[in-house]
């Protein structure tokens, strides 16, 4: 459970939101410093907080949609966010004040600003990459589900085609049997209408009978012809 949570987007989002809250405070203090001094204090405080929120929360939206931004010289949102955090923290600690302070204070302040800027950069970069990874994974799952649905649809169509093919085979087999029976009947009919003497096929039974009676190859006709010849001599 813990390993799964640490590998999730929520585990990165929590410290990211904490950093954004710190960014709101940082920006709010800076806005409070630069707002007009004669401004009502309550209104000035409210305006500083609103401006801090207006600066901080768009950063979260920018990090989520950083792929839509133009990248020049391989500089994206994480680099800009880290630099802004570093410079704003320098201003927050009033490092550029005319008041001279100890070297140890400058060293500590600059180091903490660098550390905070680096952490902000790493979290922003990690958040962007993790968000894109999860988004790509979700898209892959959607594509996989789409392909799975298409595959199931094709399998159903294939099953239907198989049933149609099987039905066509059965109909073809039945037609073949009918054709064989018809051919057998036709051959039988032709055999009955074919003259056994001269092998001529007749068109009807009556034509067959008339032909048999007058067929010159009929032995009876030949015998009658000889008898007639003998009688004539």
Coordinates of N, CA and C in Angstrom, one line a residue:
X1 N 0.8 -1.2 0.0 CA 0.0 0.0 0.0 C 0.9 1.3 0.0
X2 N 1.9 1.3 0.9 CA 2.7 2.5 1.0 C 3.5 2.7 -0.3
X3 N 4.1 1.5 -0.8 CA 4.9 1.6 -2.1 C 4.0 2.1 -3.2
X4 N 2.7 1.6 -3.3 CA 1.8 2.0 -4.3 C 1.5 3.5 -4.2
X5 N 1.3 3.9 -2.9 CA 0.9 5.4 -2.7 C 2.1 6.2 -3.1
X6 N 3.3 5.8 -2.8 CA 4.5 6.6 -3.1 C 4.8 6.7 -4.6
X7 N 4.3 5.7 -5.3 CA 4.4 5.7 -6.7 C 3.3 6.3 -7.5
X8 N 2.3 6.9 -6.7 CA 1.1 7.5 -7.3 C 1.3 9.0 -7.5
X9 N 0.4 9.6 -8.3 CA 0.4 11.0 -8.5 C 0.0 11.8 -7.3
X10 N -0.8 11.2 -6.4 CA -1.2 11.9 -5.2 C -0.1 12.2 -4.3
X11 N 0.9 11.2 -4.2 CA 2.0 11.4 -3.4 C 2.9 12.6 -3.8
X12 N 2.9 12.8 -5.1 CA 3.7 14.0 -5.6 C 2.8 15.2 -5.5
X13 N 1.5 15.1 -5.6 CA 0.6 16.3 -5.6 C 0.6 16.9 -4.2
X14 N 0.7 16.1 -3.1 CA 0.6 16.7 -1.8 C 1.7 17.7 -1.5
X15 N 3.0 17.2 -1.7 CA 4.1 18.2 -1.4 C 4.0 19.4 -2.5
X16 N 3.5 19.1 -3.7 CA 3.4 20.1 -4.7 C 2.4 21.2 -4.2
X17 N 1.3 20.8 -3.6 CA 0.4 21.8 -3.0 C 1.0 22.5 -1.9
X18 N 1.8 21.8 -1.0 CA 2.4 22.5 0.1 C 3.4 23.6 -0.4
X19 N 4.1 23.2 -1.5 CA 5.0 24.2 -2.1 C 4.3 25.4 -2.7
X20 N 3.1 25.1 -3.2 CA 2.3 26.2 -3.8 C 1.8 27.1 -2.7
X21 N 1.4 26.5 -1.5 CA 1.0 27.3 -0.4 C 2.1 28.2 0.1
X22 N 3.4 27.6 0.1 CA 4.5 28.4 0.5 C 4.8 29.5 -0.5
X23 N 4.5 29.2 -1.8 CA 4.7 30.1 -2.9 C 3.7 31.3 -2.7
X24 N 2.5 30.9 -2.3 CA 1.4 32.0 -2.1 C 1.9 32.9 -1.0
X25 N 2.4 32.3 0.1 CA 2.9 33.2 1.2 C 4.1 34.1 0.8
X26 N 5.0 33.4 0.0 CA 6.2 34.2 -0.5 C 5.7 35.3 -1.4
X27 N 4.9 35.0 -2.3 CA 4.4 36.0 -3.3 C 3.6 37.1 -2.6
X28 N 2.8 36.6 -1.6 CA 1.9 37.5 -0.9 C 2.7 38.6 -0.1
X29 N 3.8 38.1 0.5 CA 4.6 39.0 1.3 C 5.3 40.0 0.3
X30 N 5.7 39.6 -0.8 CA 6.4 40.5 -1.8 C 5.4 41.5 -2.3
X31 N 4.1 41.0 -2.6 CA 3.1 42.0 -3.1 C 2.8 43.0 -2.0
X32 N 2.7 42.5 -0.7 CA 2.4 43.4 0.4 C 3.5 44.5 0.5
X33 N 4.7 44.1 0.2 CA 5.8 45.1 0.3 C 5.7 46.2 -0.7
X34 N 5.3 45.8 -1.9 CA 5.3 46.7 -3.1 C 4.0 47.5 -3.3
X35 N 2.9 47.0 -2.6 CA 1.7 47.7 -2.7 C 1.8 49.1 -2.0
X36 N 1.0 50.1 -2.5 CA 1.1 51.4 -1.9 C 1.0 51.5 -0.4
X37 N 1.9 52.2 0.3 CA 1.9 52.3 1.7 C 0.7 53.0 2.3
X38 N 0.1 53.9 1.5 CA -1.1 54.6 2.0 C -2.4 53.8 1.8
X39 N -2.3 52.6 1.4 CA -3.4 51.7 1.1 C -3.9 51.1 2.5
X40 N -5.2 51.0 2.6 CA -5.8 50.4 3.8 C -5.1 49.0 4.1
X41 N -4.8 48.8 5.3 CA -4.0 47.6 5.7 C -4.8 46.3 5.5
X42 N -6.1 46.3 5.8 CA -6.9 45.1 5.6 C -7.0 44.8 4.1
X43 N -7.3 45.9 3.4 CA -7.4 45.7 1.9 C -6.1 45.3 1.3
X44 N -5.0 45.9 1.8 CA -3.7 45.6 1.3 C -3.4 44.1 1.6
X45 N -3.7 43.6 2.8 CA -3.5 42.2 3.1 C -4.3 41.3 2.3
X46 N -5.6 41.7 2.1 CA -6.5 40.8 1.2 C -5.9 40.8 -0.2
X47 N -5.5 42.0 -0.7 CA -5.0 42.0 -2.1 C -3.8 41.2 -2.3
X48 N -2.9 41.2 -1.2 CA -1.6 40.5 -1.3 C -1.9 39.0 -1.3
X49 N -2.9 38.6 -0.5 CA -3.2 37.1 -0.5 C -3.8 36.7 -1.8
X50 N -4.7 37.5 -2.4 CA -5.4 37.2 -3.7 C -4.4 37.1 -4.8
X51 N -3.4 38.1 -4.8 CA -2.4 38.1 -5.8 C -1.5 37.0 -5.7
X52 N -1.2 36.6 -4.5 CA -0.3 35.4 -4.2 C -1.0 34.1 -4.8
X53 N -2.3 34.0 -4.5 CA -3.1 32.9 -5.0 C -3.1 32.9 -6.6
X54 N -3.3 34.1 -7.1 CA -3.4 34.3 -8.5 C -2.1 34.0 -9.2
X55 N -1.0 34.1 -8.5 CA 0.3 33.7 -9.1 C 0.6 32.2 -8.9
X56 N 0.2 31.7 -7.8 CA 0.6 30.3 -7.4 C -0.2 29.3 -8.1
X57 N -1.6 29.4 -8.0 CA -2.4 28.3 -8.6 C -2.3 28.1 -10.1
X58 N -2.2 29.2 -10.8 CA -1.9 29.0 -12.3 C -0.7 28.2 -12.6
X59 N 0.3 28.2 -11.6 CA 1.5 27.4 -11.8 C 1.1 25.9 -11.8
X60 N 0.1 25.5 -11.0 CA -0.3 24.1 -11.0 C -1.0 23.7 -12.3
X61 N -1.8 24.6 -12.8 CA -2.5 24.4 -14.1 C -1.4 24.4 -15.2
X62 N -0.4 25.2 -15.1 CA 0.6 25.3 -16.1 C 1.5 24.0 -16.1
X63 N 1.7 23.5 -14.9 CA 2.5 22.2 -14.8 C 1.7 21.1 -15.4
X64 N 0.4 21.0 -15.2 CA -0.4 20.0 -15.8 C -0.5 20.0 -17.3
X65 N -0.5 21.3 -17.8 CA -0.7 21.4 -19.3 C 0.6 22.0 -19.9
X66 N 1.8 21.6 -19.3 CA 3.1 22.2 -19.8 C 3.4 21.7 -21.2
X67 N 2.8 20.6 -21.6 CA 3.1 20.1 -23.0 C 2.5 21.0 -24.0
X68 N 1.5 21.9 -23.6 CA 0.9 22.8 -24.6 C 1.8 24.1 -24.8
X69 N 2.7 24.3 -23.9 CA 3.6 25.5 -23.9 C 4.7 25.3 -24.9
X70 N 5.2 26.4 -25.4 CA 6.3 26.3 -26.3 C 7.6 26.1 -25.5
X71 N 8.5 25.3 -26.0 CA 9.8 25.0 -25.3 C 10.9 25.6 -26.2
X72 N 11.7 26.4 -25.6 CA 12.8 27.0 -26.3 C 14.1 26.7 -25.6
X73 N 15.1 26.2 -26.3 CA 16.4 25.8 -25.7 C 16.2 24.8 -24.6
X74 N 15.2 23.9 -24.7 CA 14.9 22.9 -23.8 C 14.6 23.4 -22.4
X75 N 14.0 24.6 -22.3 CA 13.6 25.2 -21.1 C 12.1 25.2 -21.0
X76 N 11.6 24.4 -20.0 CA 10.2 24.3 -19.8 C 9.7 24.8 -18.5
X77 N 8.5 24.4 -18.1 CA 7.9 24.9 -16.9 C 8.8 24.6 -15.6
X78 N 9.3 23.4 -15.4 CA 10.1 23.1 -14.2 C 11.3 24.0 -14.0
X79 N 12.0 24.3 -15.1 CA 13.1 25.2 -15.0 C 12.7 26.6 -14.7
X80 N 11.6 27.1 -15.3 CA 11.2 28.5 -15.0 C 10.6 28.6 -13.6
X81 N 9.9 27.5 -13.1 CA 9.4 27.5 -11.8 C 10.5 27.5 -10.7
X82 N 11.5 26.7 -11.0 CA 12.6 26.6 -10.1 C 13.4 27.9 -10.0
X83 N 13.6 28.6 -11.1 CA 14.3 29.9 -11.1 C 13.4 30.9 -10.4
X84 N 12.1 31.0 -10.7 CA 11.3 32.0 -10.0 C 11.2 31.7 -8.5
X85 N 11.2 30.5 -8.1 CA 11.2 30.2 -6.7 C 12.5 30.7 -6.0
X86 N 13.6 30.4 -6.7 CA 14.9 30.8 -6.2 C 14.9 32.4 -6.0
X87 N 14.6 33.1 -7.1 CA 14.7 34.5 -7.1 C 13.7 35.1 -6.1
X88 N 12.4 34.6 -6.1 CA 11.4 35.1 -5.1 C 11.9 34.9 -3.7
X89 N 12.5 33.8 -3.4 CA 13.0 33.5 -2.0 C 14.1 34.5 -1.7
X90 N 15.0 34.8 -2.6 CA 16.0 35.8 -2.4 C 15.4 37.2 -2.0
X91 N 14.3 37.5 -2.8 CA 13.6 38.8 -2.4 C 12.9 38.7 -1.1
X92 N 12.3 37.5 -0.8 CA 11.6 37.3 0.4 C 12.6 37.4 1.6
X93 N 13.8 36.9 1.5 CA 14.8 37.1 2.6 C 15.4 38.4 2.6
X94 N 15.1 39.3 1.6 CA 15.6 40.6 1.5 C 17.1 40.6 1.4
X95 N 17.6 39.7 0.5 CA 19.1 39.6 0.3 C 19.6 40.8 -0.4
X96 N 18.9 41.5 -1.2 CA 19.4 42.6 -1.9 C 19.2 43.9 -1.2
X97 N 18.9 43.8 0.1 CA 18.8 45.0 0.9 C 20.1 45.8 1.0
X98 N 19.9 47.1 1.2 CA 21.2 47.9 1.3 C 21.9 47.7 2.7
X99 N 21.1 47.1 3.6 CA 21.7 46.9 4.9 C 22.7 45.7 4.8
X100 N 23.9 46.0 5.3 CA 25.0 45.0 5.2 C 24.8 44.0 6.4
X101 N 24.9 42.7 6.0 CA 24.8 41.7 7.0 C 26.0 40.8 7.0
X102 N 26.0 39.8 7.9 CA 27.2 39.0 8.0 C 27.3 38.0 6.8
X103 N 28.5 37.6 6.5 CA 28.7 36.7 5.4 C 28.0 35.3 5.6
X104 N 28.0 34.9 6.9 CA 27.3 33.7 7.2 C 25.8 33.8 6.9
X105 N 25.2 34.9 7.1 CA 23.8 35.1 6.8 C 23.5 35.1 5.3
X106 N 24.4 35.7 4.6 CA 24.2 35.7 3.1 C 24.4 34.2 2.6
X107 N 25.4 33.5 3.1 CA 25.7 32.2 2.7 C 24.5 31.3 3.0
X108 N 24.0 31.4 4.2 CA 22.8 30.6 4.6 C 21.6 30.9 3.8
X109 N 21.3 32.2 3.6 CA 20.1 32.6 2.8 C 20.2 32.2 1.4
X110 N 21.3 32.4 0.8 CA 21.5 32.0 -0.6 C 21.4 30.5 -0.8
X111 N 22.0 29.8 0.2 CA 21.9 28.3 0.1 C 20.5 27.8 0.3
X112 N 19.7 28.4 1.2 CA 18.3 28.0 1.4 C 17.5 28.3 0.2
X113 N 17.8 29.5 -0.4 CA 17.1 29.9 -1.7 C 17.4 28.9 -2.8
X114 N 18.6 28.5 -2.9 CA 19.0 27.5 -4.0 C 18.4 26.2 -3.7
X115 N 18.4 25.8 -2.4 CA 17.7 24.5 -2.0 C 16.3 24.5 -2.3
X116 N 15.6 25.6 -2.0 CA 14.1 25.7 -2.3 C 13.9 25.7 -3.8
X117 N 14.7 26.5 -4.5 CA 14.5 26.5 -6.0 C 14.8 25.2 -6.6
X118 N 15.8 24.4 -6.1 CA 16.0 23.1 -6.6 C 14.9 22.1 -6.3
X119 N 14.4 22.2 -5.1 CA 13.3 21.3 -4.7 C 12.0 21.6 -5.5
X120 N 11.8 22.9 -5.7 CA 10.6 23.3 -6.6 C 10.8 22.8 -8.0
X121 N 12.0 22.9 -8.5 CA 12.3 22.4 -9.9 C 12.1 20.9 -9.9
X122 N 12.6 20.2 -9.0 CA 12.5 18.7 -9.0 C 11.1 18.3 -8.9
X123 N 10.3 18.9 -8.0 CA 8.9 18.5 -7.8 C 8.1 18.9 -9.0
X124 N 8.4 20.0 -9.6 CA 7.6 20.4 -10.8 C 7.9 19.5 -12.0
X125 N 9.2 19.2 -12.1 CA 9.6 18.3 -13.2 C 9.1 16.9 -13.0
X126 N 9.1 16.4 -11.7 CA 8.6 15.1 -11.4 C 7.1 15.0 -11.6
X127 N 6.4 16.1 -11.1 CA 5.0 16.2 -11.3 C 4.5 16.1 -12.7
X128 N 5.2 16.9 -13.6 CA 4.9 17.0 -15.0 C 5.1 15.6 -15.7
X129 N 6.3 15.0 -15.3 CA 6.6 13.7 -16.0 C 5.6 12.6 -15.4
X130 N 5.3 12.6 -14.1 CA 4.4 11.6 -13.6 C 3.0 11.8 -14.2
X131 N 2.6 13.0 -14.3 CA 1.2 13.3 -14.8 C 1.2 12.8 -16.3
X132 N 2.2 13.1 -17.1 CA 2.2 12.7 -18.5 C 2.3 11.1 -18.5
X133 N 3.0 10.5 -17.6 CA 3.1 9.1 -17.6 C 1.7 8.4 -17.3
X134 N 1.0 9.0 -16.3 CA -0.3 8.4 -16.0 C -1.3 8.7 -17.1
X135 N -1.2 9.9 -17.7 CA -2.0 10.2 -18.8 C -1.8 9.3 -20.0
X136 N -0.5 9.1 -20.3 CA -0.2 8.1 -21.4 C -0.7 6.7 -21.1
X137 N -0.5 6.3 -19.8 CA -1.0 5.0 -19.4 C -2.5 4.9 -19.6
X138 N -3.2 5.9 -19.2 CA -4.7 5.9 -19.3 C -5.1 5.8 -20.8
X139 N -4.3 6.6 -21.6 CA -4.6 6.6 -23.1 C -4.3 5.2 -23.7
X140 N -3.2 4.5 -23.2 CA -2.9 3.2 -23.7 C -4.0 2.2 -23.3
X141 N -4.5 2.4 -22.0 CA -5.6 1.5 -21.6 C -6.8 1.7 -22.4
X142 N -7.1 3.0 -22.7 CA -8.3 3.3 -23.6 C -8.1 2.7 -25.0
X143 N -6.9 2.8 -25.5 CA -6.6 2.2 -26.8 C -6.7 0.7 -26.8
X144 N -6.2 0.1 -25.7 CA -6.3 -1.3 -25.5 C -7.7 -1.8 -25.4
X145 N -8.5 -1.1 -24.6 CA -9.9 -1.4 -24.5 C -10.6 -1.3 -25.8
X146 N -10.3 -0.2 -26.6 CA -10.9 0.0 -27.9 C -10.5 -1.2 -28.9
X147 N -9.2 -1.6 -28.8 CA -8.8 -2.7 -29.7 C -9.5 -4.0 -29.2
X148 N -9.6 -4.1 -27.9 CA -10.3 -5.3 -27.4 C -11.7 -5.4 -27.8
X149 N -12.4 -4.3 -27.8 CA -13.8 -4.2 -28.2 C -13.9 -4.5 -29.7
X150 N -13.0 -3.9 -30.5 CA -12.9 -4.2 -31.9 C -12.7 -5.7 -32.2
X151 N -11.8 -6.3 -31.4 CA -11.4 -7.7 -31.6 C -12.7 -8.6 -31.3
X152 N -13.4 -8.2 -30.2 CA -14.6 -9.0 -29.8 C -15.6 -8.8 -30.9
X153 N -15.8 -7.6 -31.5 CA -16.7 -7.4 -32.6 C -16.4 -8.2 -33.8
X154 N -15.0 -8.2 -34.1 CA -14.6 -9.0 -35.3 C -14.8 -10.5 -35.0
X155 N -14.6 -11.0 -33.8 CA -14.8 -12.4 -33.5 C -16.3 -12.7 -33.6
X156 N -17.2 -11.8 -33.2 CA -18.6 -12.0 -33.3 C -19.0 -12.1 -34.8
X157 N -18.4 -11.1 -35.6 CA -18.7 -11.2 -37.0 C -18.2 -12.4 -37.7
X158 N -17.0 -12.9 -37.2 CA -16.4 -14.1 -37.7 C -17.3 -15.3 -37.4
X159 N -17.8 -15.3 -36.2 CA -18.7 -16.4 -35.8 C -20.0 -16.4 -36.7
X160 N -20.5 -15.2 -36.9 CA -21.7 -15.1 -37.8 C -21.3 -15.5 -39.2
X161 N -20.1 -15.1 -39.7 CA -19.7 -15.5 -41.0 C -19.5 -17.1 -41.1
X162 N -19.0 -17.6 -40.0 CA -18.9 -19.1 -39.9 C -20.2 -19.8 -40.0
X163 N -21.2 -19.2 -39.3 CA -22.5 -19.8 -39.3 C -23.1 -19.7 -40.7
X164 N -22.9 -18.5 -41.3 CA -23.4 -18.3 -42.7 C -22.7 -19.3 -43.7
X165 N -21.4 -19.5 -43.5 CA -20.7 -20.4 -44.3 C -21.1 -21.8 -44.2
X166 N -21.4 -22.2 -42.9 CA -21.8 -23.5 -42.6 C -23.2 -23.8 -43.3
X167 N -24.1 -22.7 -43.1 CA -25.4 -22.8 -43.7 C -25.3 -22.9 -45.3
X168 N -24.4 -22.1 -45.8 CA -24.2 -22.2 -47.3 C -23.7 -23.5 -47.7
X169 N -22.8 -24.1 -46.9 CA -22.2 -25.5 -47.2 C -23.4 -26.5 -47.2
X170 N -24.2 -26.4 -46.2 CA -25.4 -27.3 -46.1 C -26.3 -27.1 -47.3
X171 N -26.6 -25.9 -47.7 CA -27.4 -25.6 -48.8 C -26.8 -26.1 -50.1
X172 N -25.5 -25.9 -50.2 CA -24.8 -26.3 -51.4 C -24.8 -27.9 -51.5
X173 N -24.6 -28.5 -50.3 CA -24.6 -30.0 -50.3 C -26.0 -30.5 -50.7
X174 N -27.1 -29.8 -50.2 CA -28.4 -30.2 -50.6 C -28.7 -29.9 -52.0
X175 N -28.2 -28.8 -52.5 CA -28.4 -28.5 -54.0 C -27.6 -29.6 -54.8
X176 N -26.4 -30.0 -54.3 CA -25.7 -31.0 -55.1 C -26.4 -32.3 -55.1
X177 N -27.0 -32.7 -54.0 CA -27.8 -33.9 -53.9 C -29.0 -33.8 -54.9
X178 N -29.7 -32.7 -54.8 CA -30.8 -32.5 -55.8 C -30.4 -32.5 -57.2
X179 N -29.2 -31.9 -57.5 CA -28.7 -31.9 -58.8 C -28.4 -33.4 -59.3
X180 N -27.8 -34.1 -58.4 CA -27.5 -35.5 -58.7 C -28.7 -36.3 -59.0
X181 N -29.8 -36.1 -58.1 CA -31.0 -36.8 -58.3 C -31.7 -36.4 -59.7
X182 N -31.6 -35.1 -59.9 CA -32.2 -34.6 -61.2 C -31.4 -35.1 -62.4
X183 N -30.1 -35.2 -62.2 CA -29.2 -35.7 -63.3 C -29.5 -37.2 -63.6
X184 N -29.7 -37.9 -62.4 CA -30.0 -39.3 -62.5 C -31.4 -39.5 -63.2
X185 N -32.3 -38.7 -62.8 CA -33.7 -38.8 -63.4 C -33.6 -38.5 -64.9
X186 N -32.8 -37.4 -65.2 CA -32.7 -37.0 -66.6 C -32.0 -38.1 -67.5
X187 N -31.0 -38.7 -66.9 CA -30.3 -39.8 -67.6 C -31.2 -41.0 -67.8
X188 N -32.0 -41.3 -66.8 CA -33.0 -42.4 -66.9 C -34.0 -42.1 -67.9
X189 N -34.5 -40.8 -67.9 CA -35.5 -40.4 -68.9 C -34.9 -40.5 -70.3
X190 N -33.7 -40.0 -70.5 CA -33.0 -40.1 -71.8 C -32.8 -41.5 -72.2
X191 N -32.5 -42.3 -71.3 CA -32.3 -43.7 -71.6 C -33.6 -44.4 -72.1
X192 N -34.7 -44.0 -71.5 CA -36.0 -44.5 -71.9 C -36.4 -44.0 -73.3
X193 N -36.0 -42.7 -73.6 CA -36.3 -42.1 -74.9 C -35.3 -42.3 -76.0
X194 N -34.3 -43.1 -75.7 CA -33.2 -43.3 -76.7 C -33.5 -44.6 -77.4
X195 N -33.4 -44.6 -78.7 CA -33.7 -45.8 -79.5 C -32.6 -46.8 -79.3
X196 N -33.0 -48.0 -78.9 CA -31.9 -49.0 -78.7 C -31.3 -49.6 -79.9
X197 N -31.8 -49.2 -81.1 CA -31.2 -49.7 -82.3 C -30.3 -48.6 -83.0
X198 N -30.7 -47.4 -83.1 CA -29.9 -46.4 -83.7 C -29.4 -45.3 -82.7
X199 N -29.7 -45.5 -81.4 CA -29.2 -44.6 -80.4 C -29.7 -43.1 -80.6
X200 N -30.7 -42.9 -81.2 CA -31.2 -41.5 -81.4 C -32.2 -41.2 -80.2
X201 N -32.0 -39.9 -79.7 CA -32.8 -39.5 -78.6 C -34.0 -38.8 -79.1
X202 N -35.2 -39.3 -78.6 CA -36.5 -38.7 -79.0 C -37.0 -37.7 -78.0
X203 N -37.8 -36.8 -78.5 CA -38.3 -35.7 -77.6 C -39.4 -36.1 -76.7
X204 N -40.2 -37.1 -77.1 CA -41.3 -37.5 -76.2 C -41.6 -39.0 -76.4
X205 N -42.5 -39.5 -75.5 CA -42.8 -41.0 -75.6 C -43.4 -41.3 -76.9
X206 N -44.3 -40.5 -77.3 CA -45.0 -40.8 -78.6 C -44.1 -40.8 -79.8
X207 N -43.1 -39.8 -79.7 CA -42.1 -39.8 -80.8 C -41.2 -41.0 -80.7
X208 N -40.9 -41.5 -79.5 CA -40.1 -42.7 -79.3 C -40.8 -43.9 -79.9
X209 N -42.1 -44.0 -79.7 CA -42.9 -45.2 -80.2 C -42.9 -45.1 -81.7
X210 N -43.2 -44.0 -82.2 CA -43.3 -43.8 -83.7 C -41.9 -44.2 -84.3
X211 N -40.8 -43.7 -83.7 CA -39.5 -44.0 -84.2 C -39.2 -45.4 -84.2
X212 N -39.5 -46.1 -83.1 CA -39.2 -47.5 -82.9 C -39.9 -48.3 -84.1
X213 N -41.1 -47.9 -84.3 CA -41.9 -48.7 -85.4 C -41.3 -48.5 -86.7
X214 N -40.7 -47.3 -87.0 CA -40.2 -47.1 -88.4 C -38.7 -47.1 -88.4
X215 N -38.0 -47.4 -87.4 CA -36.5 -47.3 -87.4 C -35.9 -48.4 -88.3
X216 N -35.1 -47.9 -89.2 CA -34.5 -48.8 -90.2 C -33.5 -49.8 -89.6
X217 N -33.0 -49.5 -88.4 CA -32.1 -50.5 -87.7 C -32.9 -51.5 -86.9
X218 N -34.2 -51.4 -86.9 CA -35.0 -52.3 -86.1 C -35.0 -53.7 -86.8
X219 N -34.6 -54.7 -86.2 CA -34.5 -56.0 -86.8 C -35.8 -56.4 -87.5
X220 N -36.9 -56.1 -86.8 CA -38.2 -56.4 -87.4 C -38.4 -55.8 -88.7
X221 N -38.0 -54.5 -88.8 CA -38.2 -53.8 -90.1 C -37.3 -54.3 -91.1
X222 N -36.1 -54.7 -90.7 CA -35.1 -55.4 -91.7 C -35.7 -56.7 -92.2
X223 N -36.3 -57.5 -91.2 CA -36.8 -58.8 -91.6 C -38.0 -58.6 -92.5
X224 N -38.9 -57.6 -92.3 CA -40.0 -57.3 -93.1 C -39.6 -56.9 -94.5
X225 N -38.5 -56.2 -94.5 CA -37.9 -55.7 -95.8 C -37.5 -56.8 -96.6
X226 N -36.8 -57.9 -96.0 CA -36.3 -59.0 -96.8 C -37.5 -59.9 -97.3
X227 N -38.5 -60.0 -96.4 CA -39.7 -60.8 -96.8 C -40.4 -60.1 -98.0
X228 N -40.4 -58.8 -98.0 CA -41.1 -58.1 -99.1 C -40.2 -58.3 -100.4
X229 N -38.9 -58.3 -100.2 CA -38.0 -58.5 -101.4 C -38.2 -59.9 -102.0
X230 N -38.3 -60.9 -101.1 CA -38.5 -62.3 -101.6 C -39.8 -62.4 -102.3
X231 N -40.9 -61.8 -101.8 CA -42.2 -61.9 -102.4 C -42.2 -61.2 -103.8
X232 N -41.4 -60.2 -103.9 CA -41.4 -59.4 -105.2 C -40.7 -60.3 -106.2
X233 N -39.6 -61.1 -105.9 CA -39.0 -61.9 -106.8 C -39.8 -63.2 -107.2

